[in-house]
Amino acid sequence: MKLQGRVAIITGAAAGIGFATAERFAAEGAKLIMCDVQEARVREAAERLAAKGAQVEAHKVDVTRRDEVDAMVAATLARHGRIDVLVNNAGITKDARLAKMTEAQFDAVIDVNLKGVFNCSQAVASIMSEQGSGVILNASSVVGLYGNFGQTNYAASKFGVIGFTKTWARELGPKGVRVNAVCPGFVNTEILQTVPEKVLDGMKEHCWMRRLAEPSEIAAIYTFLASDDASYVNGTTIEASGGMSL
């Protein structure tokens, strides 16, 4: 198993790509620290994986709250003695055109999607550096590559995550810590369940594979990047959009 015995923290792990990543990591032998702001949901998600034999813990963590992040990291280190992988998956959207976007909408998305990634990564960076090994994986988006109508805040946060990734790869690479980003396109998560079928069809038309991605397909990329199969992959941004940019 590719992640046997490795301690992996996953934020936004209660559902969607986060849960799919936890499920895939568990199948590869990782010890899971599943984090989400929705306490009941993340505990239920952890119980589902534990019932299948996973080594898993659930933590209620708001990534914008540094005290909660630090407490989770301290508890993980006290119990396991190391942290091998961090997947910065937690993220939100609050869309509006520039002319109509409120300051509250802008700040909320930047706080979760950008400051949250900073909080979690800074909390584990020194631990991984002292170990001489570790992997930080950041969730960006195709919106972080090309922008998107009505998503000023989201695009800014996801462009910023790519900047984090390339900067930290330079800073932490010499210490044995790899940092990479994944840029999914349209993914079949519960966020899209309220989207009208006509809109979904339009999203599919933007992709040359004419379908949405499944969360498990993005989880597979995170699994590769977290494993020794990607031991010389550092500072990269992998677009997983079915060819949207072609």
XYZ file of N, CA, C and O in Angstrom, residues 45-242:
792
model
N -18.746 10.745 8.829
C -17.885 10.305 7.727
C -16.750 9.430 8.238
O -16.412 8.405 7.626
N -16.159 9.826 9.360
C -15.071 9.041 9.946
C -15.564 7.672 10.402
O -14.868 6.654 10.230
N -16.762 7.635 10.957
C -17.329 6.361 11.400
C -17.564 5.419 10.222
O -17.363 4.201 10.339
N -17.967 5.987 9.095
C -18.169 5.162 7.891
C -16.872 4.495 7.461
O -16.856 3.307 7.089
N -15.769 5.237 7.525
C -14.481 4.661 7.128
C -13.940 3.720 8.191
O -13.333 2.696 7.870
N -14.167 4.049 9.453
C -13.718 3.166 10.536
C -14.403 1.810 10.447
O -13.794 0.765 10.734
N -15.665 1.816 10.033
C -16.409 0.561 9.898
C -15.808 -0.343 8.826
O -16.021 -1.562 8.834
N -15.041 0.269 7.909
C -14.370 -0.497 6.865
C -12.932 -0.841 7.239
O -12.177 -1.359 6.411
N -12.544 -0.506 8.482
C -11.213 -0.864 8.951
C -10.192 0.249 8.931
O -9.017 0.022 9.245
N -10.607 1.453 8.578
C -9.658 2.573 8.530
C -9.236 3.011 9.928
O -10.012 2.938 10.877
N -7.987 3.464 10.020
C -7.503 4.118 11.243
C -7.803 5.601 11.079
O -7.158 6.287 10.275
N -8.777 6.102 11.813
C -9.287 7.439 11.522
C -9.717 8.166 12.788
O -10.246 7.562 13.715
N -9.474 9.468 12.798
C -9.954 10.356 13.842
C -10.672 11.520 13.186
O -10.312 11.933 12.080
N -11.684 12.048 13.870
C -12.431 13.192 13.359
C -12.211 14.390 14.274
O -12.210 14.266 15.502
N -12.013 15.554 13.653
C -11.827 16.790 14.413
C -12.697 17.890 13.815
O -12.731 18.068 12.597
N -13.387 18.621 14.678
C -14.100 19.809 14.244
C -13.072 20.924 14.148
O -12.477 21.334 15.156
N -12.819 21.402 12.938
C -11.815 22.437 12.718
C -12.352 23.480 11.739
O -12.749 23.144 10.617
N -12.354 24.721 12.176
C -12.586 25.861 11.291
C -11.210 26.367 10.887
O -10.465 26.878 11.727
N -10.850 26.215 9.614
C -9.484 26.531 9.189
C -9.158 28.015 9.303
O -7.990 28.397 9.248
N -10.188 28.849 9.467
C -9.918 30.276 9.663
C -9.543 30.594 11.105
O -9.095 31.710 11.391
N -9.740 29.622 11.990
C -9.422 29.805 13.409
C -8.082 29.142 13.707
O -7.982 27.924 13.800
N -7.050 29.945 13.856
C -5.724 29.382 14.067
C -5.638 28.565 15.356
O -4.897 27.575 15.419
N -6.409 28.947 16.366
C -6.377 28.183 17.615
C -6.909 26.769 17.405
O -6.366 25.802 17.963
N -7.947 26.621 16.589
C -8.490 25.291 16.320
C -7.528 24.466 15.476
O -7.365 23.256 15.701
N -6.889 25.103 14.504
C -5.899 24.406 13.674
C -4.734 23.932 14.545
O -4.315 22.767 14.469
N -4.205 24.816 15.373
C -3.058 24.468 16.210
C -3.400 23.352 17.192
O -2.576 22.462 17.445
N -4.618 23.379 17.725
C -5.028 22.334 18.669
C -5.105 20.983 17.971
O -4.678 19.954 18.534
N -5.645 20.952 16.770
C -5.729 19.698 16.005
C -4.338 19.174 15.671
O -4.054 17.965 15.811
N -3.446 20.051 15.236
C -2.089 19.635 14.889
C -1.353 19.126 16.130
O -0.661 18.096 16.080
N -1.508 19.808 17.248
C -0.852 19.383 18.490
C -1.365 18.017 18.936
O -0.583 17.152 19.367
N -2.679 17.810 18.829
C -3.252 16.524 19.219
C -2.762 15.404 18.305
O -2.467 14.287 18.761
N -2.661 15.689 17.028
C -2.167 14.704 16.064
C -0.721 14.345 16.352
O -0.347 13.153 16.355
N 0.101 15.344 16.608
C 1.508 15.095 16.888
C 1.681 14.331 18.194
O 2.519 13.419 18.286
N 0.890 14.664 19.205
C 0.986 13.981 20.504
C 0.615 12.507 20.367
O 1.224 11.644 21.012
N -0.368 12.223 19.530
C -0.825 10.834 19.398
C 0.049 10.013 18.466
O 0.348 8.846 18.737
N 0.493 10.619 17.365
C 1.184 9.841 16.335
C 2.683 10.132 16.235
O 3.412 9.356 15.605
N 3.118 11.254 16.765
C 4.545 11.570 16.757
C 5.067 12.116 15.447
O 6.255 12.428 15.335
N 4.200 12.278 14.454
C 4.633 12.785 13.158
C 3.410 13.194 12.339
O 2.275 12.792 12.633
N 3.635 13.981 11.307
C 2.600 14.337 10.329
C 3.246 14.234 8.955
O 4.244 14.899 8.680
N 2.693 13.387 8.116
C 3.322 13.098 6.820
C 2.667 13.806 5.646
O 3.351 14.137 4.676
N 1.360 14.010 5.715
C 0.636 14.589 4.590
C -0.407 15.574 5.103
O -1.101 15.307 6.092
N -0.508 16.712 4.435
C -1.600 17.659 4.658
C -2.289 17.905 3.330
O -1.628 18.296 2.351
N -3.600 17.689 3.285
C -4.390 18.027 2.106
C -5.282 19.211 2.460
O -6.227 19.076 3.243
N -4.964 20.363 1.900
C -5.734 21.580 2.142
C -6.924 21.614 1.195
O -6.907 22.290 0.164
N -7.974 20.888 1.565
C -9.129 20.738 0.686
C -10.286 21.679 1.028
O -11.112 21.973 0.175
N -10.356 22.160 2.256
C -11.496 22.987 2.681
C -11.628 24.223 1.798
O -10.631 24.891 1.491
N -12.845 24.517 1.386
C -13.064 25.688 0.548
C -14.541 26.017 0.439
O -15.401 25.154 0.639
N -14.838 27.278 0.121
C -16.218 27.715 -0.039
C -16.333 28.614 -1.275
O -15.316 29.084 -1.806
N -17.562 28.851 -1.717
C -17.832 29.833 -2.764
C -18.920 30.784 -2.286
O -19.838 30.385 -1.551
N -18.816 32.032 -2.683
C -19.860 33.043 -2.470
C -19.803 33.959 -3.689
O -19.137 34.986 -3.678
N -20.483 33.533 -4.734
C -20.312 34.156 -6.047
C -21.152 35.422 -6.227
O -22.278 35.524 -5.721
N -20.585 36.346 -6.969
C -21.290 37.561 -7.408
C -20.399 38.301 -8.382
O -19.170 38.183 -8.326
N -21.012 39.060 -9.288
C -20.221 39.893 -10.170
C -19.523 40.991 -9.360
O -19.961 41.350 -8.271
N -18.439 41.504 -9.890
C -17.651 42.516 -9.197
C -18.516 43.657 -8.676
O -18.384 44.093 -7.523
N -19.421 44.147 -9.513
C -20.239 45.292 -9.133
C -21.174 45.008 -7.963
O -21.589 45.927 -7.247
N -21.499 43.745 -7.744
C -22.478 43.382 -6.718
C -21.878 42.614 -5.543
O -22.570 42.343 -4.557
N -20.598 42.237 -5.621
C -19.993 41.456 -4.542
C -19.831 42.312 -3.292
O -19.318 43.420 -3.342
N -20.287 41.775 -2.162
C -20.154 42.499 -0.902
C -18.787 42.240 -0.286
O -18.119 41.245 -0.597
N -18.385 43.116 0.605
C -17.126 42.923 1.313
C -17.169 41.647 2.134
O -16.170 40.920 2.235
N -18.330 41.349 2.705
C -18.469 40.126 3.507
C -18.276 38.877 2.646
O -17.635 37.906 3.073
N -18.828 38.891 1.415
C -18.640 37.756 0.510
C -17.169 37.583 0.148
O -16.640 36.465 0.137
N -16.521 38.694 -0.161
C -15.108 38.637 -0.530
C -14.270 38.111 0.632
O -13.467 37.186 0.469
N -14.467 38.679 1.803
C -13.647 38.309 2.961
C -13.842 36.856 3.365
O -12.879 36.174 3.728
N -15.085 36.370 3.311
C -15.357 34.999 3.738
C -14.600 33.991 2.889
O -14.000 33.036 3.412
N -14.608 34.185 1.561
C -13.927 33.249 0.660
C -12.416 33.346 0.816
O -11.723 32.319 0.852
N -11.878 34.536 0.928
C -10.436 34.688 1.119
C -10.010 34.068 2.447
O -8.964 33.410 2.537
N -10.824 34.243 3.490
C -10.467 33.709 4.809
C -10.370 32.186 4.796
O -9.437 31.610 5.354
N -11.341 31.524 4.169
C -11.330 30.062 4.146
C -10.329 29.527 3.125
O -9.457 28.708 3.447
N -10.448 29.992 1.895
C -9.707 29.384 0.786
C -8.235 29.763 0.748
O -7.422 29.013 0.204
N -7.888 30.917 1.299
C -6.496 31.372 1.245
C -5.873 31.400 2.639
O -4.873 30.735 2.887
N -6.481 32.129 3.559
C -5.929 32.198 4.910
C -5.979 30.829 5.587
O -5.065 30.452 6.325
N -7.022 30.051 5.311
C -7.116 28.713 5.890
C -5.989 27.808 5.437
O -5.435 27.024 6.218
N -5.636 27.905 4.155
C -4.514 27.127 3.623
C -3.207 27.564 4.287
O -2.365 26.734 4.650
N -3.048 28.863 4.448
C -1.870 29.389 5.146
C -1.818 28.865 6.571
O -0.763 28.382 7.038
N -2.927 28.954 7.305
C -2.947 28.515 8.704
C -2.520 27.062 8.853
O -1.668 26.724 9.679
N -3.130 26.191 8.065
C -2.846 24.756 8.189
C -1.422 24.422 7.759
O -0.733 23.624 8.406
N -0.983 25.035 6.677
C 0.354 24.735 6.166
C 1.440 25.243 7.111
O 2.427 24.542 7.372
N 1.264 26.445 7.627
C 2.259 26.967 8.557
C 2.319 26.114 9.820
O 3.392 25.897 10.391
N 1.165 25.589 10.241
C 1.114 24.786 11.460
C 1.875 23.471 11.333
O 2.375 22.945 12.337
N 1.975 22.920 10.115
C 2.669 21.633 9.940
C 4.056 21.773 9.335
O 4.846 20.824 9.375
N 4.380 22.937 8.765
C 5.635 23.078 8.009
C 6.862 22.788 8.849
O 7.786 22.090 8.407
N 6.915 23.323 10.071
C 8.106 23.109 10.904
C 8.214 21.655 11.337
O 9.326 21.113 11.450
N 7.077 21.007 11.552
C 7.076 19.594 11.939
C 7.639 18.746 10.806
O 8.518 17.895 11.017
N 7.152 18.976 9.607
C 7.639 18.219 8.453
C 9.109 18.513 8.186
O 9.887 17.600 7.849
N 9.510 19.762 8.345
C 10.913 20.131 8.109
C 11.834 19.424 9.094
O 12.916 18.943 8.718
N 11.422 19.342 10.338
C 12.232 18.652 11.348
C 12.309 17.159 11.066
O 13.335 16.512 11.334
N 11.224 16.586 10.529
C 11.232 15.174 10.138
C 12.143 14.930 8.945
O 12.642 13.816 8.755
N 12.276 15.958 8.112
C 13.005 15.812 6.859
C 12.164 15.197 5.768
O 12.676 14.773 4.723
N 10.834 15.203 5.976
C 9.931 14.649 4.969
C 8.519 15.138 5.222
O 8.150 15.486 6.340
N 7.745 15.151 4.145
C 6.350 15.543 4.264
C 5.814 16.003 2.925
O 6.571 16.297 1.996
N 4.488 16.063 2.836
C 3.823 16.481 1.600
C 2.675 17.415 1.952
O 1.834 17.079 2.795
N 2.642 18.569 1.320
C 1.523 19.494 1.442
C 0.846 19.583 0.073
O 1.505 19.874 -0.927
N -0.452 19.306 0.051
C -1.218 19.316 -1.196
C -2.320 20.357 -1.093
O -3.133 20.321 -0.158
N -2.351 21.274 -2.035
C -3.278 22.391 -2.004
C -4.344 22.280 -3.090
O -4.029 22.002 -4.245
N -5.589 22.520 -2.701
C -6.685 22.514 -3.664
C -6.811 23.885 -4.307
O -7.242 24.843 -3.671
N -6.420 23.964 -5.572
C -6.695 25.158 -6.355
C -7.898 24.827 -7.237
O -8.806 24.110 -6.818
N -7.938 25.327 -8.441
C -9.073 25.126 -9.336
C -8.693 25.628 -10.719
O -7.778 26.451 -10.860
N -9.416 25.166 -11.734
C -9.208 25.762 -13.049
C -9.531 27.257 -13.021
O -8.997 28.031 -13.811
N -10.384 27.652 -12.090
C -10.682 29.077 -11.920
C -9.433 29.832 -11.455
O -9.283 31.018 -11.738
N -8.543 29.131 -10.786
C -7.278 29.711 -10.375
C -6.262 29.784 -11.501
O -5.178 30.335 -11.328
N -6.596 29.212 -12.640
C -5.737 29.287 -13.816
C -6.269 30.286 -14.844
O -5.500 30.993 -15.484
N -7.588 30.348 -14.983
C -8.179 31.106 -16.078
C -9.170 32.175 -15.632
O -9.643 32.945 -16.457
N -9.489 32.217 -14.318
C -10.531 33.125 -13.863
C -11.908 32.602 -14.247
O -12.042 31.615 -14.960
N -12.964 33.288 -13.746
C -14.314 32.871 -14.094
C -15.290 33.998 -13.788
O -15.165 34.692 -12.775
N -16.233 34.177 -14.664
C -17.260 35.208 -14.502
C -17.968 35.039 -13.161
O -18.394 33.946 -12.812
N -18.086 36.112 -12.397
C -18.830 36.076 -11.141
C -18.079 35.483 -9.965
O -18.672 35.253 -8.907
N -16.775 35.248 -10.109
C -16.020 34.604 -9.033
C -14.726 35.366 -8.704
O -13.660 34.773 -8.562
N -14.833 36.666 -8.557
C -13.672 37.478 -8.204
C -12.963 36.937 -6.969
O -11.737 36.754 -6.963
N -13.729 36.682 -5.909
C -13.142 36.225 -4.646
C -12.554 34.821 -4.767
O -11.436 34.557 -4.316
N -13.310 33.916 -5.389
C -12.855 32.531 -5.536
C -11.622 32.455 -6.426
O -10.642 31.763 -6.107
N -11.645 33.175 -7.544
C -10.493 33.173 -8.454
C -9.255 33.718 -7.746
O -8.160 33.154 -7.873
N -9.410 34.811 -7.011
C -8.278 35.387 -6.293
C -7.697 34.383 -5.297
O -6.479 34.231 -5.184
N -8.578 33.681 -4.590
C -8.100 32.713 -3.602
C -7.370 31.553 -4.261
O -6.334 31.090 -3.764
N -7.874 31.085 -5.394
C -7.276 29.925 -6.043
C -6.004 30.283 -6.825
O -5.086 29.467 -6.921
N -5.937 31.493 -7.390
C -4.666 31.981 -7.926
C -3.652 32.068 -6.797
O -2.478 31.710 -6.953
N -4.094 32.587 -5.644
C -3.205 32.725 -4.497
C -2.658 31.400 -4.003
O -1.486 31.303 -3.611
N -3.487 30.364 -4.024
C -3.046 29.038 -3.603
C -1.917 28.524 -4.492
O -0.969 27.879 -4.016
N -1.996 28.819 -5.782
C -0.908 28.423 -6.681
C 0.371 29.171 -6.321
O 1.466 28.604 -6.326
N 0.223 30.449 -5.983
C 1.390 31.215 -5.532
C 1.995 30.646 -4.271
O 3.230 30.550 -4.141
N 1.143 30.262 -3.311
C 1.619 29.580 -2.106
C 2.432 28.346 -2.491
O 3.533 28.105 -1.975
N 1.846 27.542 -3.374
C 2.440 26.252 -3.741
C 3.847 26.427 -4.295
O 4.788 25.734 -3.881
N 4.005 27.348 -5.211
C 5.312 27.535 -5.843
C 6.320 28.153 -4.869
O 7.514 27.803 -4.899
N 5.855 29.029 -4.005
C 6.749 29.630 -3.017
C 7.195 28.613 -1.981
O 8.396 28.505 -1.654
N 6.254 27.852 -1.440
C 6.597 26.879 -0.406
C 7.419 25.728 -0.960
O 8.249 25.144 -0.232
N 7.216 25.381 -2.232
C 8.048 24.335 -2.835
C 9.514 24.754 -2.824
O 10.409 23.924 -2.618
N 9.763 26.040 -3.042
C 11.141 26.555 -2.986
C 11.661 26.572 -1.551
O 12.808 26.197 -1.286
N 10.840 27.007 -0.625
C 11.275 27.149 0.762
C 11.459 25.806 1.465
O 12.409 25.617 2.240
N 10.526 24.874 1.204
C 10.499 23.616 1.960
C 11.136 22.449 1.226
O 11.504 21.449 1.851
N 11.277 22.561 -0.099
C 11.890 21.470 -0.868
C 13.255 21.055 -0.348
O 13.528 19.850 -0.205
N 14.152 22.004 -0.041
C 15.471 21.615 0.477
C 15.411 20.876 1.813
O 16.388 20.238 2.210
N 14.268 20.951 2.492
C 14.106 20.276 3.779
C 13.368 18.949 3.647
O 12.989 18.340 4.646
N 13.153 18.521 2.404
C 12.516 17.226 2.170
C 11.005 17.260 2.110
O 10.357 16.208 2.111
N 10.435 18.462 2.047
C 8.979 18.600 2.028
C 8.528 19.025 0.631
O 8.997 20.032 0.105
N 7.644 18.249 0.033
C 7.124 18.557 -1.299
C 5.783 19.287 -1.177
O 4.968 18.963 -0.316
N 5.567 20.263 -2.061
C 4.318 21.027 -2.071
C 3.794 21.090 -3.498
O 4.507 21.523 -4.407
N 2.566 20.643 -3.689
C 1.953 20.641 -5.019
C 0.490 21.053 -4.933
O -0.114 21.030 -3.856
N -0.060 21.427 -6.081
C -1.459 21.847 -6.147
C -2.200 21.062 -7.209
O -1.620 20.633 -8.207
N -3.498 20.899 -6.991
C -4.374 20.259 -7.965
C -5.460 21.259 -8.347
O -6.033 21.934 -7.490
N -5.732 21.354 -9.646
C -6.730 22.292 -10.176
C -7.853 21.507 -10.845
O -7.821 21.282 -12.064
N -8.865 21.097 -10.079
C -9.982 20.391 -10.703
C -10.826 21.325 -11.564
O -10.871 22.539 -11.345
N -11.504 20.723 -12.532
C -12.530 21.437 -13.271
C -13.857 21.264 -12.559
O -13.939 21.401 -11.336
N -14.902 20.929 -13.296
C -16.217 20.733 -12.700
C -16.321 19.307 -12.147
O -16.134 18.334 -12.876
N -16.637 19.204 -10.847
C -16.653 17.911 -10.165
C -18.054 17.632 -9.640
O -18.731 18.526 -9.111
N -18.481 16.405 -9.754
C -19.822 15.986 -9.355
C -19.919 15.835 -7.838
O -19.905 14.732 -7.305
N -20.004 16.965 -7.146
C -20.163 16.971 -5.694
C -21.544 17.503 -5.343
O -22.288 17.992 -6.203
N -21.882 17.465 -4.068
C -23.223 17.884 -3.655
C -23.470 19.370 -3.892
O -24.620 19.815 -3.950
N -22.417 20.150 -4.052
C -22.582 21.568 -4.369
C -23.366 21.743 -5.670
O -24.119 22.699 -5.841
N -23.211 20.782 -6.582
C -23.857 20.881 -7.886
C -25.262 20.288 -7.912
O -25.947 20.368 -8.932
N -25.701 19.721 -6.796
C -27.004 19.064 -6.793
C -28.162 20.035 -6.979
O -29.247 19.649 -7.414
N -27.938 21.299 -6.636
C -28.994 22.301 -6.795
C -28.887 23.059 -8.120
O -29.701 23.934 -8.403
N -27.880 22.718 -8.917
C -27.683 23.404 -10.190
C -28.647 22.836 -11.235
O -28.754 21.612 -11.389
N -29.376 23.683 -11.964
C -30.309 23.183 -12.982
C -29.603 22.328 -14.043
O -28.431 22.553 -14.360
N -30.341 21.381 -14.591
C -29.779 20.458 -15.568
C -29.222 21.202 -16.784
O -28.181 20.823 -17.334
N -29.887 22.268 -17.182
C -29.425 23.046 -18.326
C -28.048 23.639 -18.059
O -27.185 23.671 -18.954
N -27.845 24.110 -16.843
C -26.548 24.677 -16.471
C -25.486 23.582 -16.423
O -24.356 23.768 -16.895
N -25.844 22.428 -15.880
C -24.909 21.308 -15.844
C -24.501 20.883 -17.252
O -23.332 20.580 -17.502
N -25.456 20.874 -18.154
C -25.146 20.524 -19.544
C -24.145 21.515 -20.132
O -23.236 21.137 -20.879
N -24.305 22.787 -19.795
C -23.367 23.795 -20.273
C -21.979 23.591 -19.711
O -20.974 23.786 -20.412
N -21.916 23.173 -18.444
C -20.614 22.890 -17.826
C -19.932 21.732 -18.534
O -18.722 21.757 -18.785
N -20.717 20.722 -18.866
C -20.157 19.569 -19.562
C -19.657 19.951 -20.957
O -18.662 19.400 -21.437
N -20.330 20.884 -21.586
C -19.924 21.320 -22.915
C -18.565 22.020 -22.900
O -17.872 22.048 -23.911
N -18.185 22.583 -21.749
C -16.887 23.239 -21.630
C -15.738 22.229 -21.539
O -14.573 22.604 -21.619
N -16.094 20.975 -21.327
C -15.091 19.916 -21.155
C -15.124 18.991 -22.360
O -16.191 18.541 -22.780
N -13.950 18.703 -22.911
C -13.888 17.861 -24.106
C -14.247 16.410 -23.835
O -14.480 15.636 -24.764
N -14.325 16.021 -22.557
C -14.768 14.667 -22.233
C -16.281 14.614 -22.040
O -16.842 13.544 -21.813
N -16.920 15.792 -22.076
C -18.382 15.919 -22.047
C -19.015 15.300 -20.798
O -20.104 14.723 -20.861
N -18.320 15.406 -19.681
C -18.883 14.932 -18.420
C -18.191 15.637 -17.264
O -17.150 16.269 -17.434
N -18.801 15.541 -16.092
C -18.178 16.055 -14.878
C -17.191 15.019 -14.351
O -17.317 13.819 -14.622
N -16.235 15.484 -13.574
C -15.338 14.553 -12.889
C -16.052 13.965 -11.678
O -16.948 14.588 -11.097
N -15.654 12.782 -11.289
C -16.107 12.204 -10.021
C -15.076 12.543 -8.936
O -13.866 12.633 -9.228
N -15.510 12.746 -7.688
C -14.560 13.051 -6.615
C -13.415 12.046 -6.518
O -12.277 12.410 -6.218
N -13.712 10.784 -6.806
C -12.685 9.749 -6.718
C -11.560 9.976 -7.718
O -10.409 9.576 -7.472
N -11.863 10.625 -8.839
C -10.832 10.883 -9.851
C -9.848 11.950 -9.366
O -8.657 11.897 -9.670
N -10.336 12.914 -8.613
C -9.448 13.920 -8.029
C -8.681 13.306 -6.863
O -7.487 13.556 -6.685
N -9.353 12.463 -6.090
C -8.698 11.782 -4.969
C -7.522 10.936 -5.443
O -6.502 10.823 -4.756
N -7.647 10.350 -6.620
C -6.565 9.530 -7.160
C -5.315 10.362 -7.413
O -4.187 9.898 -7.215
N -5.503 11.612 -7.828
C -4.356 12.493 -8.067
C -3.688 12.848 -6.750
O -2.454 12.836 -6.630
N -4.498 13.165 -5.744
C -3.925 13.454 -4.427
C -3.152 12.249 -3.889
O -2.097 12.398 -3.274
N -3.680 11.063 -4.126
C -3.015 9.851 -3.640
C -1.658 9.672 -4.301
O -0.666 9.348 -3.643
N -1.614 9.888 -5.606
C -0.336 9.819 -6.319
C 0.649 10.840 -5.765
O 1.797 10.511 -5.446
N 0.215 12.085 -5.612
C 1.118 13.136 -5.152
C 1.581 12.910 -3.718
O 2.691 13.315 -3.347
N 0.746 12.276 -2.899
C 1.115 12.013 -1.508
C 2.097 10.856 -1.376
O 2.799 10.733 -0.369
N 2.175 10.022 -2.393
C 2.960 8.797 -2.320
C 4.385 8.984 -2.832
O 4.721 9.999 -3.434
N 5.200 7.957 -2.609
C 6.573 7.982 -3.110
C 6.645 7.891 -4.630
O 7.705 8.139 -5.209
N 5.530 7.547 -5.272
C 5.501 7.560 -6.732
C 5.764 8.962 -7.276
O 6.209 9.117 -8.411
N 5.473 9.967 -6.456
C 5.674 11.366 -6.861
C 6.845 11.987 -6.100
O 6.866 13.196 -5.861
N 7.836 11.177 -5.765
C 8.927 11.631 -4.896
C 9.766 12.768 -5.472
O 10.468 13.463 -4.737
N 9.693 12.991 -6.791
C 10.466 14.082 -7.400
C 9.544 15.138 -8.005
O 9.958 15.950 -8.829
N 8.298 15.122 -7.569
C 7.319 16.105 -8.049
C 7.158 17.174 -6.974
O 6.677 16.891 -5.872
N 7.570 18.383 -7.281
C 7.535 19.473 -6.306
C 7.247 20.792 -7.015
O 7.842 21.097 -8.045
N 6.307 21.563 -6.461
C 6.003 22.877 -7.004
C 5.156 22.858 -8.260
O 5.063 23.859 -8.954
N 4.507 21.738 -8.519
C 3.725 21.634 -9.753
C 2.250 21.921 -9.504
O 1.762 21.862 -8.373
N 1.548 22.217 -10.588
C 0.108 22.425 -10.551
C -0.502 21.503 -11.590
O -0.241 21.642 -12.782
N -1.297 20.554 -11.126
C -1.895 19.570 -12.033
C -3.342 19.946 -12.322
O -4.181 20.004 -11.422
N -3.628 20.233 -13.585
C -4.993 20.522 -14.008
C -5.716 19.214 -14.295
O -5.239 18.378 -15.059
N -6.874 19.040 -13.657
C -7.692 17.845 -13.874
C -9.082 18.322 -14.276
O -10.010 18.362 -13.475
N -9.201 18.701 -15.543
C -10.418 19.348 -16.007
C -11.052 18.654 -17.213
O -12.007 19.179 -17.779
N -10.511 17.522 -17.607
C -11.036 16.844 -18.787
C -10.736 17.575 -20.085
O -11.345 17.321 -21.108
